[in-house]
Amino acid sequence: MPLVRVHNFSISLDGFGSGEPQSLEAPFGHAGERLHEWMFATSFWDPEAGRRGVDAIFAARHEVGIGAEIMGANKFGPPGWQDDPDWRGWWGEEPPFHTPTYVLTHRPRPPLEMAGGTTFHFLDASPADALAVAREAAGDLDVRLGGGASVVRDFVAADLVDHLHLVVVPIVLGRGARLWDGLEALEDTFDIESVSSPSGVTHLTFTRRG
Ligand SMILES: NC(=O)c1ccc[n+]([C@@H]2O[C@H](COP(=O)([O-])OP(=O)(O)OC[C@H]3O[C@@H](n4cnc5c(N)ncnc54)[C@H](OP(=O)(O)O)[C@@H]3O)[C@@H](O)[C@H]2O)c1
């Protein structure tokens, strides 16, 4: 059975996946780029100059064996993008997904076909129903859950996630979109491993027990 995977989801020590307020100018709010500096320094992000160590190895797993992505409305655009008929996501005309990509939103719109194999589909559906649609599109490949925090939290709460890779960044944000609220006892259903990187981040993997 193909898996539901989360990769490179970066959180602060206090569990925030973004700061606040989210906006066009500051997509991660007061967190700025601090949650992802570890990734920008890798060869995954910068093949010429990036480091090729443990962070790069973890980061590259994001790409392998994925047939569809699901993301939340707040990852797709800043607050209010639903009122802008011309909004096509943050990523330009060739987004880095290269698969059908399902945007969960209470205000769906017609699909957007982009260059490079990404088509954004807009779904107002429960996590289980959205996953059924994404699985159908992904075929034998896995479905990646791309974030943000509230969508990852909802899918974990609904017991729909098989593999969750978190990157704990040693900063304290204090406010924003928090991953952990309402979740408990994940250690009962997942094997949890951690790897400390020389860069200062900690990679945590939650793998569903067989
Ligand atoms: N730290 C990381 O690695 C990482 C990764 C990805 C994204 N991010 C960042 O995280 C932030 C977004 O996270 P977030 O927690 O605020 O929001 P989010 O998870 O991206 O999106 C939540 C929104 O999606 C819509 N939604 C969710 N479930 C739905 C359902 N079942 N049916 C219909 N609509 C549904 C709702 O929007 P509406 O009601 O408005 O339709 C909801 O408010 C952004 O700043 C993004 O850049 C961080």
Coordinates of C-alpha atoms and ligand atoms in Angstrom, one line a residue:
M1 CA 0.0 0.0 0.0
P2 CA 1.5 3.4 -0.9
L3 CA 2.3 5.6 2.0
V4 CA 1.3 9.1 3.2
R5 CA 4.6 11.0 3.9
V6 CA 5.6 14.3 5.3
H7 CA 9.1 15.5 4.6
N8 CA 11.2 18.5 5.8
F9 CA 8.5 19.9 7.9
S10 CA 10.4 22.4 10.0
I11 CA 9.3 23.4 13.5
S12 CA 10.6 25.6 16.2
L13 CA 11.5 24.2 19.6
D14 CA 8.0 25.2 20.8
G15 CA 6.4 23.4 17.8
F16 CA 5.5 26.2 15.4
G17 CA 5.6 25.5 11.7
S18 CA 5.2 29.2 10.9
G19 CA 5.2 32.5 12.7
E20 CA 2.5 35.2 12.5
P21 CA 1.0 37.1 10.9
Q22 CA 1.3 35.4 7.5
S23 CA 1.3 37.8 4.6
L24 CA 2.4 38.3 1.0
E25 CA 5.5 40.1 2.3
A26 CA 6.2 37.6 5.1
P27 CA 4.8 34.2 4.2
F28 CA 6.1 32.7 7.5
G29 CA 5.3 35.8 9.6
H30 CA 7.8 36.8 12.3
A31 CA 9.7 33.5 11.7
G32 CA 11.0 34.9 8.5
E33 CA 13.3 32.3 6.8
R34 CA 14.7 30.9 10.1
L35 CA 12.8 27.7 9.9
H36 CA 14.4 26.7 6.6
E37 CA 17.9 28.1 6.7
W38 CA 19.1 24.5 7.4
M39 CA 17.7 23.5 4.1
F40 CA 18.9 26.5 2.1
A41 CA 22.4 25.5 3.1
T42 CA 22.1 22.0 1.6
S43 CA 22.9 20.7 -1.9
F44 CA 19.2 19.7 -2.1
W45 CA 18.5 23.5 -2.3
D46 CA 21.7 24.7 -3.9
P47 CA 23.3 21.9 -5.9
E48 CA 26.5 24.0 -6.6
A49 CA 27.4 25.4 -3.2
G50 CA 25.2 23.5 -0.7
R51 CA 26.6 21.1 1.9
R52 CA 26.2 17.4 1.2
G53 CA 26.0 16.1 4.8
V54 CA 23.1 14.7 6.9
D55 CA 20.8 17.6 6.2
A56 CA 21.1 17.2 2.5
I57 CA 20.4 13.4 2.7
F58 CA 17.3 13.9 4.7
A59 CA 16.1 16.8 2.6
A60 CA 16.4 14.8 -0.7
R61 CA 14.0 12.2 0.5
H62 CA 11.2 14.7 -0.1
E63 CA 11.5 14.0 -3.9
V64 CA 11.5 10.2 -4.1
G65 CA 8.5 8.1 -5.0
I66 CA 5.8 10.8 -4.8
G67 CA 2.7 10.7 -7.0
A68 CA 0.6 13.5 -5.6
E69 CA 0.8 16.2 -2.9
I70 CA -1.9 17.6 -0.5
M71 CA -1.4 21.0 1.0
G72 CA -3.4 23.5 3.1
A73 CA -4.9 26.8 1.8
N74 CA -2.4 28.8 3.8
K75 CA 0.6 27.1 2.2
F76 CA -0.8 27.8 -1.3
G77 CA -1.1 31.6 -0.7
P78 CA -1.2 34.5 1.8
P79 CA -4.5 35.3 3.6
G80 CA -7.1 36.4 1.1
W81 CA -5.6 34.7 -2.0
Q82 CA -9.1 33.2 -2.5
D83 CA -10.3 36.7 -3.4
D84 CA -7.6 37.1 -6.2
P85 CA -8.6 35.2 -9.3
D86 CA -5.1 35.6 -10.7
W87 CA -3.3 34.0 -7.7
R88 CA -1.3 30.9 -9.0
G89 CA 0.7 30.0 -5.9
W90 CA 4.1 31.2 -4.6
W91 CA 6.2 29.1 -7.0
G92 CA 5.9 30.8 -10.4
E93 CA 4.8 29.1 -13.6
E94 CA 6.8 25.9 -13.0
P95 CA 6.1 24.8 -9.4
P96 CA 8.4 22.2 -7.8
F97 CA 5.7 19.6 -7.3
H98 CA 5.5 18.0 -10.7
T99 CA 2.4 16.0 -9.8
P100 CA -1.2 16.6 -9.2
T101 CA -1.3 18.8 -6.1
Y102 CA -4.5 19.1 -4.0
V103 CA -5.1 22.4 -2.1
L104 CA -7.6 22.0 0.7
T105 CA -9.8 25.1 0.8
H106 CA -13.3 26.0 1.8
R107 CA -13.4 28.1 -1.3
P108 CA -12.5 25.8 -4.2
R109 CA -11.9 27.0 -7.7
P110 CA -11.3 25.3 -11.1
P111 CA -8.0 23.4 -11.5
L112 CA -4.8 25.3 -12.5
E113 CA -2.5 23.4 -14.9
M114 CA 1.1 24.7 -14.5
A115 CA 4.3 23.9 -16.4
G116 CA 6.3 20.8 -15.5
G117 CA 3.6 18.4 -14.5
T118 CA 2.0 20.3 -11.6
T119 CA -1.8 20.7 -11.7
F120 CA -3.4 22.4 -8.7
H121 CA -6.8 21.0 -7.8
F122 CA -8.8 22.8 -5.1
L123 CA -10.8 20.6 -2.7
D124 CA -13.2 21.2 0.0
A125 CA -13.2 17.7 1.6
S126 CA -12.4 15.9 4.8
P127 CA -8.8 14.6 5.2
A128 CA -9.9 11.0 4.5
D129 CA -11.9 12.0 1.3
A130 CA -9.1 14.3 0.1
L131 CA -6.6 11.5 0.6
A132 CA -8.7 9.0 -1.4
V133 CA -8.7 11.5 -4.3
A134 CA -4.9 12.0 -4.1
R135 CA -4.2 8.3 -3.7
E136 CA -6.2 7.6 -6.9
A137 CA -4.1 10.2 -8.7
A138 CA -0.8 8.9 -7.3
G139 CA -1.4 5.3 -8.3
D140 CA 1.4 3.1 -7.0
L141 CA 3.4 6.1 -5.7
D142 CA 3.2 7.7 -2.3
V143 CA 1.2 10.9 -1.3
R144 CA 3.2 13.7 0.2
L145 CA 1.5 15.9 2.7
G146 CA 3.1 19.3 2.3
G147 CA 1.8 21.3 5.3
G148 CA 1.2 23.7 6.8
A149 CA 1.0 22.8 10.5
S150 CA -2.8 22.7 10.7
V151 CA -3.2 20.3 7.8
V152 CA -0.4 18.0 9.0
R153 CA -2.0 18.1 12.5
D154 CA -5.4 17.2 11.1
F155 CA -4.1 14.3 9.1
V156 CA -2.1 12.9 12.0
A157 CA -5.1 13.3 14.3
A158 CA -7.2 11.3 11.7
D159 CA -4.5 8.6 11.8
L160 CA -3.7 9.0 8.0
V161 CA 0.0 9.6 8.1
D162 CA 2.6 6.8 7.7
H163 CA 5.8 8.6 7.9
L164 CA 6.5 12.1 9.4
H165 CA 9.9 13.8 9.1
L166 CA 10.2 16.8 11.3
V167 CA 13.2 19.1 11.5
V168 CA 13.4 20.8 14.9
V169 CA 15.2 24.1 14.5
P170 CA 16.7 25.6 17.7
I171 CA 14.6 28.8 17.9
V172 CA 11.7 29.7 20.0
L173 CA 8.8 31.4 18.1
G174 CA 6.2 31.8 20.9
R175 CA 3.3 32.2 18.4
G176 CA 2.2 31.1 15.0
A177 CA 0.7 27.9 13.6
R178 CA 1.5 25.1 16.0
L179 CA 1.8 21.4 15.1
W180 CA 1.2 19.7 18.3
D181 CA -2.0 21.2 19.7
G182 CA -4.6 18.4 20.4
L183 CA -2.2 15.6 19.5
E184 CA -1.0 13.1 22.2
A185 CA 0.6 9.7 22.6
L186 CA 2.1 9.5 19.1
E187 CA 4.7 7.3 20.6
D188 CA 2.0 4.6 20.8
T189 CA 1.6 4.3 17.1
F190 CA 4.9 5.5 15.7
D191 CA 8.5 4.4 16.0
I192 CA 10.3 7.7 16.7
E193 CA 14.0 8.3 15.9
S194 CA 16.1 11.4 16.1
V195 CA 19.4 12.4 14.4
S196 CA 21.3 15.5 15.5
S197 CA 22.9 17.3 12.7
P198 CA 26.2 19.3 13.0
S199 CA 24.1 22.3 11.6
G200 CA 22.2 22.5 14.9
V201 CA 18.9 21.1 13.8
T202 CA 17.5 17.7 14.9
H203 CA 15.8 15.4 12.4
L204 CA 12.9 13.4 13.9
T205 CA 11.2 10.6 12.1
F206 CA 7.9 9.1 13.1
T207 CA 7.3 5.8 11.3
R208 CA 4.0 3.9 11.7
R209 CA 4.5 0.6 13.4
G210 CA 3.9 -2.3 11.0
Ligands
LIG1 N1 7.5 24.7 8.5 C1 7.4 24.1 7.3 O1 8.2 23.3 7.0 C2 6.2 24.5 6.4 C3 5.8 23.7 5.4 C4 4.8 24.1 4.6 C5 4.1 25.3 4.9 N2 4.6 26.1 5.9 C6 3.9 27.4 6.2 O2 2.9 27.1 7.1 C7 1.9 28.2 7.0 C8 0.6 27.6 6.7 O3 0.2 26.7 7.8 P1 -1.2 26.8 8.5 O4 -1.2 25.9 9.6 O5 -1.4 28.3 8.8 O6 -2.3 26.5 7.4 P2 -2.4 25.3 6.3 O7 -2.3 24.0 7.0 O8 -1.5 25.5 5.1 O9 -3.9 25.6 5.8 C9 -5.0 25.6 6.7 C10 -6.2 26.0 5.9 O10 -6.5 25.1 4.8 C11 -7.9 25.0 4.6 N3 -8.3 23.7 5.0 C12 -7.7 22.8 5.8 N4 -8.3 21.6 5.9 C13 -9.4 21.7 5.1 C14 -10.4 20.8 4.7 N5 -10.5 19.6 5.3 N6 -11.3 21.3 3.9 C15 -11.3 22.5 3.3 N7 -10.3 23.4 3.6 C16 -9.4 23.0 4.5 C17 -8.5 26.1 5.5 O11 -8.4 27.3 4.8 P3 -9.7 28.1 4.3 O12 -10.8 27.9 5.4 O13 -9.2 29.5 4.2 O14 -10.1 27.6 3.0 C18 -7.5 26.1 6.7 O15 -7.5 27.3 7.4 C19 2.4 29.1 5.9 O16 3.1 30.1 6.4 C20 3.3 28.2 5.1 O17 4.3 28.9 4.4 C21 5.6 25.7 6.7

